[in-house]
XYZ file of C-alpha atoms in Angstrom:
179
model
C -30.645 -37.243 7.409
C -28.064 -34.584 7.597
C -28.089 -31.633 5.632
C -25.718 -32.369 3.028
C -27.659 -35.619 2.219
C -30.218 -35.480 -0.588
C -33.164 -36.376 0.135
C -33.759 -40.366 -0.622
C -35.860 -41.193 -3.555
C -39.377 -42.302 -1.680
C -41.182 -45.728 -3.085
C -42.796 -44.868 -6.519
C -39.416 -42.834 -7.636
C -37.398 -45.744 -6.857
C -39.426 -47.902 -8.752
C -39.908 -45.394 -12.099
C -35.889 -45.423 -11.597
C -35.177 -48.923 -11.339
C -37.943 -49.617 -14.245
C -36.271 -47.000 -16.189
C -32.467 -48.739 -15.671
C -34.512 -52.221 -16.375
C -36.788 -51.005 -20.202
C -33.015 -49.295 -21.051
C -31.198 -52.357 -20.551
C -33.406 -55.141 -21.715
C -34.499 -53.555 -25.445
C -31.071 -52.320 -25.643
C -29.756 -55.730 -24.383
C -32.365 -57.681 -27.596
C -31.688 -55.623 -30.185
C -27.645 -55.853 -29.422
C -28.072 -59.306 -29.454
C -30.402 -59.736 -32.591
C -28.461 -57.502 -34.696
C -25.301 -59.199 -34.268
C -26.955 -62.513 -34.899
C -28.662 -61.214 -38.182
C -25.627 -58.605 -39.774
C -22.386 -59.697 -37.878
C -22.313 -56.299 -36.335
C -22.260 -54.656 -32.662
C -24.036 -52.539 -31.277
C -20.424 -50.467 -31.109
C -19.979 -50.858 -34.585
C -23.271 -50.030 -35.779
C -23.236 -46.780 -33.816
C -19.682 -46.244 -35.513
C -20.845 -46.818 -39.282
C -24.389 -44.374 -37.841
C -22.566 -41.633 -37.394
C -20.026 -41.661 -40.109
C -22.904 -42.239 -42.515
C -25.242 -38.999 -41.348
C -21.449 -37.229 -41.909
C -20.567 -35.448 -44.927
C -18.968 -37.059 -46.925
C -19.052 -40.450 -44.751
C -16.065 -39.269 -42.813
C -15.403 -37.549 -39.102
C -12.508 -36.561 -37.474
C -11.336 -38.577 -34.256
C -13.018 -36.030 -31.812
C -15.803 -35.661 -33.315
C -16.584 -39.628 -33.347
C -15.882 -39.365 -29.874
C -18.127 -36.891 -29.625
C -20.956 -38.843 -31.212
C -20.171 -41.960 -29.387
C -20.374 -40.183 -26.024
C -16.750 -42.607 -25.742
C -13.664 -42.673 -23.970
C -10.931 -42.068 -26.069
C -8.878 -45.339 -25.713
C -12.318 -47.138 -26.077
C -12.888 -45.214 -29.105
C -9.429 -45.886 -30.633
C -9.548 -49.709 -30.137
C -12.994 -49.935 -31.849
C -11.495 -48.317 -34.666
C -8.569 -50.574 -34.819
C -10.952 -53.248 -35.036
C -13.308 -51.948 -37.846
C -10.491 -51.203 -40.076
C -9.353 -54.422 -39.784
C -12.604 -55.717 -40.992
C -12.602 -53.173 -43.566
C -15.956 -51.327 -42.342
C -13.685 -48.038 -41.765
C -10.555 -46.122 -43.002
C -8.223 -43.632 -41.147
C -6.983 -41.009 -43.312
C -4.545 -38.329 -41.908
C -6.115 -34.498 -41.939
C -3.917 -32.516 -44.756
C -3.795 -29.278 -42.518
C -3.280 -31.002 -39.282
C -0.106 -33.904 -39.001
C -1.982 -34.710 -35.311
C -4.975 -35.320 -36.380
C -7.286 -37.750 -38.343
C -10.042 -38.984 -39.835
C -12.315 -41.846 -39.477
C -14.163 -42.745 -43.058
C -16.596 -45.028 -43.945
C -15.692 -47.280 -46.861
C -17.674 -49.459 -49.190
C -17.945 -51.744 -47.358
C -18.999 -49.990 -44.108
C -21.320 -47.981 -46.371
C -23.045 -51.367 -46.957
C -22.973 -53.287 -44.268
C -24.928 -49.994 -42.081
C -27.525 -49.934 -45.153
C -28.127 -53.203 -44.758
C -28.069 -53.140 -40.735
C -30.058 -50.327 -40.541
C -33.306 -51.575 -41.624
C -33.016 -54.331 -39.814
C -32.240 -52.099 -36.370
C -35.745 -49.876 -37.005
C -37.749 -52.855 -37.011
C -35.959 -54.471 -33.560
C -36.688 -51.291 -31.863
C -40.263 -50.742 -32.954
C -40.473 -54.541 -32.278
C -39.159 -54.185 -28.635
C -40.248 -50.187 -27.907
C -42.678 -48.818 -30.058
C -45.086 -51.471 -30.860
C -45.836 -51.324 -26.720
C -46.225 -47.669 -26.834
C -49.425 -45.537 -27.482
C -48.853 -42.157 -29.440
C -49.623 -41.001 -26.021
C -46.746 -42.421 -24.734
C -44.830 -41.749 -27.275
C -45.695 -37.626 -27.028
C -44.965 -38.413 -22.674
C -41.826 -39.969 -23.548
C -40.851 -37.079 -25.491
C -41.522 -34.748 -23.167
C -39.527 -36.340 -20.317
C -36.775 -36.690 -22.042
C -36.861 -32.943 -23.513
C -37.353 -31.973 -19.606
C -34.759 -33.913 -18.176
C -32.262 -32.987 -21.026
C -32.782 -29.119 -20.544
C -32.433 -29.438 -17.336
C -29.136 -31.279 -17.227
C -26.447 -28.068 -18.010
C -27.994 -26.131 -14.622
C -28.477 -28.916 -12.401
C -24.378 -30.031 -13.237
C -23.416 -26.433 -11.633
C -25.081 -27.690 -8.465
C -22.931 -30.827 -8.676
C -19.327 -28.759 -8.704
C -17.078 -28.929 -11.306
C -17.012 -31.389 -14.016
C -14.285 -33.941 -13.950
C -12.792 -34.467 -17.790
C -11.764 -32.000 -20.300
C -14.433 -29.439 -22.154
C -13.655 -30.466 -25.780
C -15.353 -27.804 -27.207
C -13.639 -24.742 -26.701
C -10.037 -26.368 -28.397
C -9.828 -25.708 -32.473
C -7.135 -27.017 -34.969
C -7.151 -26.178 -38.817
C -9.203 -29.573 -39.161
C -12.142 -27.379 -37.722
C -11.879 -29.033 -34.430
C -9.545 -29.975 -31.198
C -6.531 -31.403 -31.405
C -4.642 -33.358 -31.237
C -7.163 -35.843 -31.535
């Protein structure tokens, strides 16, 4: 091993890694699969209707969907296209900004999360939380609050970070633009 190589994860990190990768993709993987069988939604739209639901007023602007969504724009902007055109959202055009936009849940959006959402709880506690102690649970927790804390300082070590820092831009809209 040469200097600039990191050191190789030994036996029992490669396995808590790989296990990790494997519980992230398989619950995610069911409940994707059992909530579009049981509400006609995807996991992409349900994570849509999520956020614009917690939002004031039911309604985001572009950026900070995109935020929410941890999305690419274009990804982002094609998954709208699609839920307007089954009427679960609405673009509406920000007053004080001509650039930008908002993304608003309508009626029936509003209904088809309420009735989604219910049904998404008990898939994950089906396929997470029913295996889990409140041990677990509490260890869970905590590894994810370490990891996640130690994210910000352990990117500077990495070099610069490729992408743009959306949150230092501002429009009237209270946010970056353009969208």
């Amino acid at each position: 091993m040469t200097n600039s190589e990191p050191p190789w994860l030994d036996e029992r990190e490669q396995r808590a890694w790989r296990a990790y990768l494997a519980l992230n993709a398989e619950v995610q993987r069911r409940a994707a699969r059992q909530l579009l069988r049981e509400t006609g939604l995807t996991m992409a739209e349900y994570a849509v209707l999520v956020s614009l639901s917690e939002a004031p007023g039911g309604r985001l602007r572009v950026f900070q969907l995109r935020v929410a969504a941890d999305w690419e724009k274009t990804r982002l902007t094609h998954q709208i296209t699609r839920m307007t055109a089954r009427g679960l959202v609405a673009r509406e055009p920000c007053a004080d900004d001509p650039r930008g936009a908002f993304v608003v849940l309508t009626d029936a959006g509003w209904e088809a999360v309420t009735t989604a959402a219910p049904r998404h709880v008990a898939h994950v506690r089906h396929w997470f939380f029913d295996a889990l102690t409140s041990e677990q649970v509490d260890a869970l927790l905590d590894i994810a609050d370490s990891v996640l804390a130690r994210l910000p300082a352990a990117d500077e070590t990495m070099g610069p970070d490729v992408g743009p820092d959306i949150s230092d831009m501002s429009d009237s809209c209270g946010g970056p633009s353009p969208c």
